[in-house]
N, C-alpha and C. Protein backbone atom coordinates (compact mmCIF):
# COMPACT_ATOMS: atom_id res chain seq x y z
N GLN A 1 75.59 -32.56 40.85
CA GLN A 1 76.77 -31.78 41.05
C GLN A 1 77.96 -32.65 41.44
N VAL A 2 79.13 -32.16 41.14
CA VAL A 2 80.37 -32.86 41.49
C VAL A 2 81.28 -31.89 42.22
N GLN A 3 81.86 -32.35 43.31
CA GLN A 3 82.84 -31.55 44.02
C GLN A 3 84.19 -32.23 43.90
N LEU A 4 85.24 -31.41 43.73
CA LEU A 4 86.59 -31.90 43.56
C LEU A 4 87.51 -31.23 44.56
N VAL A 5 88.35 -32.03 45.23
CA VAL A 5 89.30 -31.50 46.18
C VAL A 5 90.68 -32.07 45.88
N GLU A 6 91.61 -31.17 45.58
CA GLU A 6 92.98 -31.58 45.28
C GLU A 6 93.84 -31.59 46.53
N SER A 7 94.88 -32.42 46.51
CA SER A 7 95.87 -32.44 47.59
C SER A 7 97.19 -32.92 47.01
N GLY A 8 98.25 -32.74 47.80
CA GLY A 8 99.54 -33.30 47.40
C GLY A 8 100.55 -32.30 46.87
N GLY A 9 100.14 -31.06 46.75
CA GLY A 9 101.08 -30.06 46.31
C GLY A 9 102.12 -29.75 47.39
N GLY A 10 103.14 -28.98 47.00
CA GLY A 10 104.16 -28.61 47.96
C GLY A 10 105.37 -28.07 47.29
N LEU A 11 106.47 -28.00 48.06
CA LEU A 11 107.74 -27.48 47.56
C LEU A 11 108.72 -28.64 47.40
N VAL A 12 109.34 -28.71 46.25
CA VAL A 12 110.27 -29.80 45.98
C VAL A 12 111.43 -29.24 45.12
N GLN A 13 112.58 -29.87 45.25
CA GLN A 13 113.71 -29.43 44.47
C GLN A 13 113.63 -30.00 43.04
N ALA A 14 114.29 -29.33 42.15
CA ALA A 14 114.32 -29.81 40.75
C ALA A 14 114.85 -31.25 40.74
N GLY A 15 114.18 -32.06 39.90
CA GLY A 15 114.53 -33.47 39.83
C GLY A 15 113.70 -34.35 40.75
N GLY A 16 112.98 -33.71 41.66
CA GLY A 16 112.18 -34.48 42.62
C GLY A 16 110.81 -34.86 42.06
N SER A 17 109.99 -35.41 42.94
CA SER A 17 108.67 -35.92 42.54
C SER A 17 107.60 -35.43 43.48
N LEU A 18 106.39 -35.32 42.95
CA LEU A 18 105.21 -35.08 43.73
C LEU A 18 104.08 -35.93 43.15
N ARG A 19 103.14 -36.33 44.00
CA ARG A 19 101.95 -37.00 43.50
C ARG A 19 100.73 -36.20 43.98
N LEU A 20 99.99 -35.71 43.03
CA LEU A 20 98.78 -34.96 43.31
C LEU A 20 97.58 -35.91 43.29
N SER A 21 96.66 -35.66 44.18
CA SER A 21 95.43 -36.42 44.23
C SER A 21 94.23 -35.49 44.09
N CYS A 22 93.16 -36.02 43.52
CA CYS A 22 91.92 -35.26 43.39
C CYS A 22 90.79 -36.19 43.77
N ALA A 23 90.11 -35.89 44.83
CA ALA A 23 89.00 -36.71 45.29
C ALA A 23 87.68 -36.07 44.87
N ALA A 24 86.85 -36.89 44.25
CA ALA A 24 85.55 -36.41 43.76
C ALA A 24 84.45 -36.89 44.70
N SER A 25 83.42 -36.08 44.81
CA SER A 25 82.22 -36.47 45.56
C SER A 25 81.01 -35.94 44.81
N GLY A 26 79.84 -36.44 45.21
CA GLY A 26 78.62 -36.06 44.52
C GLY A 26 78.26 -37.07 43.46
N ARG A 27 77.97 -36.62 42.26
CA ARG A 27 77.55 -37.52 41.17
C ARG A 27 78.74 -38.22 40.53
N THR A 28 79.47 -38.93 41.34
CA THR A 28 80.72 -39.52 40.84
C THR A 28 80.48 -40.62 39.83
N SER A 29 79.36 -41.31 39.91
CA SER A 29 79.11 -42.38 38.97
C SER A 29 78.88 -41.87 37.56
N SER A 30 78.59 -40.58 37.45
CA SER A 30 78.35 -39.99 36.14
C SER A 30 79.57 -39.35 35.50
N ILE A 31 80.66 -39.29 36.24
CA ILE A 31 81.87 -38.66 35.71
C ILE A 31 82.49 -39.53 34.65
N TYR A 32 82.79 -38.91 33.48
CA TYR A 32 83.49 -39.65 32.45
C TYR A 32 84.94 -39.23 32.37
N ALA A 33 85.16 -37.96 32.07
CA ALA A 33 86.53 -37.49 31.88
C ALA A 33 87.01 -36.77 33.13
N MET A 34 88.26 -37.03 33.48
CA MET A 34 88.92 -36.29 34.56
C MET A 34 90.28 -35.80 34.03
N GLY A 35 90.64 -34.63 34.42
CA GLY A 35 91.87 -34.08 33.89
C GLY A 35 92.59 -33.19 34.88
N TRP A 36 93.81 -32.85 34.50
CA TRP A 36 94.64 -31.93 35.30
C TRP A 36 95.05 -30.79 34.37
N PHE A 37 94.95 -29.59 34.88
CA PHE A 37 95.44 -28.39 34.21
C PHE A 37 96.36 -27.66 35.19
N ARG A 38 97.15 -26.76 34.65
CA ARG A 38 97.98 -25.95 35.55
C ARG A 38 98.03 -24.51 35.06
N GLN A 39 98.26 -23.61 36.02
CA GLN A 39 98.34 -22.20 35.70
C GLN A 39 99.50 -21.58 36.46
N ALA A 40 100.45 -21.11 35.72
CA ALA A 40 101.61 -20.40 36.31
C ALA A 40 101.28 -18.90 36.35
N PRO A 41 101.96 -18.17 37.20
CA PRO A 41 101.69 -16.73 37.35
C PRO A 41 101.84 -16.01 36.00
N GLY A 42 100.83 -15.24 35.63
CA GLY A 42 100.88 -14.47 34.39
C GLY A 42 100.59 -15.27 33.16
N LYS A 43 100.27 -16.56 33.30
CA LYS A 43 100.02 -17.39 32.11
C LYS A 43 98.60 -17.94 32.15
N GLU A 44 98.17 -18.39 31.01
CA GLU A 44 96.85 -18.99 30.92
C GLU A 44 96.87 -20.42 31.46
N ARG A 45 95.66 -20.90 31.83
CA ARG A 45 95.54 -22.27 32.29
C ARG A 45 95.86 -23.22 31.13
N ALA A 46 96.71 -24.21 31.43
CA ALA A 46 97.20 -25.09 30.38
C ALA A 46 96.88 -26.54 30.70
N PHE A 47 96.57 -27.31 29.70
CA PHE A 47 96.29 -28.74 29.82
C PHE A 47 97.54 -29.49 30.23
N VAL A 48 97.36 -30.46 31.14
CA VAL A 48 98.47 -31.34 31.56
C VAL A 48 98.19 -32.76 31.18
N ALA A 49 97.04 -33.29 31.62
CA ALA A 49 96.72 -34.70 31.33
C ALA A 49 95.24 -34.93 31.53
N ALA A 50 94.71 -35.95 30.88
CA ALA A 50 93.30 -36.32 31.05
C ALA A 50 93.17 -37.82 30.89
N ILE A 51 92.10 -38.36 31.50
CA ILE A 51 91.90 -39.79 31.51
C ILE A 51 90.39 -40.08 31.44
N SER A 52 90.01 -41.10 30.70
CA SER A 52 88.61 -41.49 30.62
C SER A 52 88.26 -42.38 31.81
N ARG A 53 86.97 -42.67 31.92
CA ARG A 53 86.47 -43.40 33.10
C ARG A 53 87.15 -44.75 33.25
N ASN A 54 87.32 -45.47 32.16
CA ASN A 54 87.93 -46.81 32.26
C ASN A 54 89.39 -46.78 31.99
N ALA A 55 89.98 -45.59 31.88
CA ALA A 55 91.42 -45.40 31.61
C ALA A 55 91.79 -45.89 30.23
N GLY A 56 90.82 -46.12 29.38
CA GLY A 56 91.12 -46.57 28.03
C GLY A 56 91.64 -45.47 27.15
N ASN A 57 91.30 -44.24 27.48
CA ASN A 57 91.80 -43.07 26.75
C ASN A 57 92.55 -42.17 27.71
N ILE A 58 93.79 -41.89 27.38
CA ILE A 58 94.64 -41.01 28.20
C ILE A 58 95.34 -40.06 27.24
N ASP A 59 95.46 -38.84 27.65
CA ASP A 59 96.19 -37.84 26.88
C ASP A 59 97.08 -37.09 27.82
N VAL A 60 98.30 -36.83 27.42
CA VAL A 60 99.29 -36.12 28.25
C VAL A 60 99.95 -35.05 27.38
N ALA A 61 100.06 -33.87 27.91
CA ALA A 61 100.68 -32.76 27.18
C ALA A 61 102.12 -33.10 26.83
N ASP A 62 102.54 -32.64 25.64
CA ASP A 62 103.90 -32.91 25.19
C ASP A 62 104.95 -32.37 26.18
N SER A 63 104.62 -31.26 26.83
CA SER A 63 105.59 -30.61 27.71
C SER A 63 105.93 -31.45 28.95
N VAL A 64 105.06 -32.41 29.27
CA VAL A 64 105.29 -33.23 30.45
C VAL A 64 105.35 -34.71 30.14
N LYS A 65 105.19 -35.07 28.88
CA LYS A 65 105.19 -36.46 28.50
C LYS A 65 106.53 -37.13 28.86
N GLY A 66 106.42 -38.32 29.43
CA GLY A 66 107.60 -39.02 29.87
C GLY A 66 108.01 -38.69 31.30
N ARG A 67 107.44 -37.64 31.85
CA ARG A 67 107.73 -37.25 33.26
C ARG A 67 106.49 -37.35 34.13
N PHE A 68 105.34 -37.03 33.59
CA PHE A 68 104.10 -37.05 34.35
C PHE A 68 103.22 -38.21 33.85
N SER A 69 102.45 -38.76 34.75
CA SER A 69 101.48 -39.77 34.38
C SER A 69 100.19 -39.57 35.17
N ILE A 70 99.09 -39.94 34.57
CA ILE A 70 97.77 -39.80 35.19
C ILE A 70 97.18 -41.17 35.39
N SER A 71 96.48 -41.34 36.49
CA SER A 71 95.80 -42.60 36.77
C SER A 71 94.52 -42.31 37.54
N ARG A 72 93.70 -43.32 37.67
CA ARG A 72 92.37 -43.12 38.24
C ARG A 72 91.97 -44.35 39.03
N ASP A 73 91.37 -44.15 40.18
CA ASP A 73 90.83 -45.24 40.99
C ASP A 73 89.34 -44.94 41.19
N ASN A 74 88.49 -45.57 40.40
CA ASN A 74 87.06 -45.27 40.47
C ASN A 74 86.45 -45.75 41.79
N ALA A 75 87.01 -46.76 42.39
CA ALA A 75 86.48 -47.24 43.67
C ALA A 75 86.67 -46.17 44.75
N LYS A 76 87.70 -45.37 44.62
CA LYS A 76 87.98 -44.29 45.58
C LYS A 76 87.56 -42.93 45.02
N ASN A 77 87.02 -42.90 43.80
CA ASN A 77 86.61 -41.64 43.17
C ASN A 77 87.75 -40.63 43.17
N THR A 78 88.93 -41.12 42.84
CA THR A 78 90.12 -40.31 42.91
C THR A 78 90.94 -40.43 41.63
N VAL A 79 91.49 -39.29 41.20
CA VAL A 79 92.41 -39.29 40.08
C VAL A 79 93.75 -38.76 40.60
N TYR A 80 94.84 -39.30 40.04
CA TYR A 80 96.17 -38.98 40.50
C TYR A 80 97.00 -38.37 39.35
N LEU A 81 97.95 -37.53 39.73
CA LEU A 81 98.92 -37.04 38.78
C LEU A 81 100.32 -37.26 39.41
N GLN A 82 101.04 -38.23 38.88
CA GLN A 82 102.38 -38.53 39.34
C GLN A 82 103.34 -37.65 38.54
N MET A 83 104.10 -36.81 39.23
CA MET A 83 105.01 -35.89 38.58
C MET A 83 106.45 -36.20 38.97
N ASN A 84 107.21 -36.65 38.01
CA ASN A 84 108.61 -37.00 38.25
C ASN A 84 109.53 -36.04 37.49
N SER A 85 110.81 -36.07 37.86
CA SER A 85 111.82 -35.25 37.18
C SER A 85 111.33 -33.81 37.07
N LEU A 86 110.84 -33.26 38.13
CA LEU A 86 110.25 -31.95 38.11
C LEU A 86 111.28 -30.86 37.79
N LYS A 87 110.79 -29.84 37.08
CA LYS A 87 111.63 -28.72 36.66
C LYS A 87 111.03 -27.42 37.25
N PRO A 88 111.82 -26.41 37.40
CA PRO A 88 111.29 -25.12 37.91
C PRO A 88 110.12 -24.61 37.05
N GLU A 89 110.14 -24.87 35.79
CA GLU A 89 109.05 -24.42 34.92
C GLU A 89 107.74 -25.19 35.12
N ASP A 90 107.75 -26.24 35.95
CA ASP A 90 106.53 -26.94 36.31
C ASP A 90 105.82 -26.25 37.47
N THR A 91 106.44 -25.24 38.05
CA THR A 91 105.83 -24.50 39.14
C THR A 91 104.51 -23.86 38.68
N ALA A 92 103.44 -24.16 39.39
CA ALA A 92 102.13 -23.67 39.02
C ALA A 92 101.10 -24.09 40.05
N VAL A 93 99.90 -23.55 39.94
CA VAL A 93 98.76 -24.09 40.64
C VAL A 93 98.16 -25.16 39.74
N TYR A 94 97.97 -26.33 40.30
CA TYR A 94 97.45 -27.46 39.52
C TYR A 94 95.97 -27.67 39.89
N TYR A 95 95.14 -27.71 38.86
CA TYR A 95 93.71 -27.85 39.02
C TYR A 95 93.21 -29.18 38.48
N CYS A 96 92.32 -29.77 39.23
CA CYS A 96 91.63 -30.99 38.81
C CYS A 96 90.32 -30.59 38.13
N ALA A 97 89.97 -31.31 37.09
CA ALA A 97 88.71 -31.00 36.39
C ALA A 97 88.00 -32.29 36.08
N ALA A 98 86.67 -32.20 35.94
CA ALA A 98 85.87 -33.37 35.62
C ALA A 98 84.69 -32.98 34.73
N ASP A 99 84.26 -33.92 33.95
CA ASP A 99 83.08 -33.68 33.13
C ASP A 99 82.31 -34.97 32.94
N LEU A 100 81.02 -34.83 32.69
CA LEU A 100 80.17 -36.00 32.56
C LEU A 100 80.10 -36.50 31.14
N SER A 101 80.67 -35.74 30.23
CA SER A 101 80.51 -36.04 28.81
C SER A 101 81.70 -36.75 28.23
N TYR A 102 81.42 -37.48 27.13
CA TYR A 102 82.44 -38.12 26.33
C TYR A 102 82.82 -37.18 25.21
N PRO A 103 84.02 -37.18 24.69
CA PRO A 103 85.24 -37.89 25.15
C PRO A 103 86.09 -37.01 26.06
N ILE A 104 87.31 -37.43 26.35
CA ILE A 104 88.20 -36.60 27.13
C ILE A 104 88.64 -35.46 26.25
N SER A 105 89.05 -34.35 26.88
CA SER A 105 89.37 -33.17 26.12
C SER A 105 90.63 -32.50 26.69
N VAL A 106 91.32 -31.77 25.86
CA VAL A 106 92.48 -30.97 26.28
C VAL A 106 92.07 -29.54 26.53
N ARG A 107 90.80 -29.20 26.31
CA ARG A 107 90.34 -27.83 26.44
C ARG A 107 89.64 -27.63 27.78
N ALA A 108 90.08 -26.59 28.48
CA ALA A 108 89.50 -26.30 29.78
C ALA A 108 88.01 -26.02 29.70
N VAL A 109 87.55 -25.44 28.61
CA VAL A 109 86.14 -25.08 28.47
C VAL A 109 85.22 -26.29 28.40
N ASP A 110 85.80 -27.45 28.14
CA ASP A 110 84.99 -28.66 28.02
C ASP A 110 84.76 -29.35 29.36
N TYR A 111 85.33 -28.82 30.42
CA TYR A 111 85.15 -29.40 31.74
C TYR A 111 84.19 -28.54 32.58
N SER A 112 83.20 -29.20 33.19
CA SER A 112 82.17 -28.48 33.93
C SER A 112 82.52 -28.28 35.40
N TYR A 113 83.34 -29.12 35.94
CA TYR A 113 83.64 -29.08 37.39
C TYR A 113 85.12 -28.91 37.62
N TRP A 114 85.44 -28.07 38.62
CA TRP A 114 86.81 -27.74 38.91
C TRP A 114 87.06 -27.75 40.39
N GLY A 115 88.27 -28.14 40.78
CA GLY A 115 88.71 -28.03 42.16
C GLY A 115 89.29 -26.65 42.40
N GLN A 116 89.70 -26.40 43.65
CA GLN A 116 90.24 -25.10 44.03
C GLN A 116 91.70 -24.94 43.65
N GLY A 117 92.38 -26.04 43.37
CA GLY A 117 93.78 -25.98 42.97
C GLY A 117 94.73 -26.27 44.13
N THR A 118 95.90 -26.77 43.78
CA THR A 118 96.94 -27.02 44.76
C THR A 118 98.26 -26.53 44.16
N GLN A 119 99.02 -25.84 45.01
CA GLN A 119 100.28 -25.22 44.52
C GLN A 119 101.40 -26.23 44.52
N ALA A 120 102.11 -26.30 43.41
CA ALA A 120 103.35 -27.09 43.32
C ALA A 120 104.47 -26.13 42.95
N THR A 121 105.51 -26.12 43.78
CA THR A 121 106.63 -25.22 43.55
C THR A 121 107.91 -26.04 43.45
N VAL A 122 108.63 -25.82 42.36
CA VAL A 122 109.87 -26.54 42.13
C VAL A 122 111.03 -25.56 42.20
N SER A 123 111.94 -25.76 43.11
CA SER A 123 113.09 -24.88 43.27
C SER A 123 114.27 -25.39 42.48
N SER A 124 115.07 -24.46 42.02
CA SER A 124 116.25 -24.86 41.20
C SER A 124 117.47 -25.11 42.06
C-alpha cells in the first residue's frame, strides 16, 4: 500500500505562486508514476502534471504549461508542484496520485493511490 499526504495549499492573489508537496509512505520503492490532478467546484477531476520515477518522462497539461512545473525527490519520497503566475481559474482542490505501473498517464483511472487533496485558492 501507498499513502499520500499533500501540503502547501492556501490563498494567494492572482500572479502569485504556491508550491504543493506530496509525501509518500509505504511501498515507496515500488512507485513509478506520480501526478497531480485538480478539481474545481462543479467540474471533473483534471490532469495537471505527471512525472516518472527517474524524472525522465514528464507531462504537463496545456492549460498550465509554462506556469506550473513538477519535480520529484525520491530520497524524500516527495513530489512537488510549483505553481507560478497563478490565475483565479487555477482555484481547485489539488490531488496527488501515484501508481506502481509504467508509464505515466494523464488519466485519473490509471492511478491506484490518491491523497486527500489540498485547497488552492487564487483571488483576483
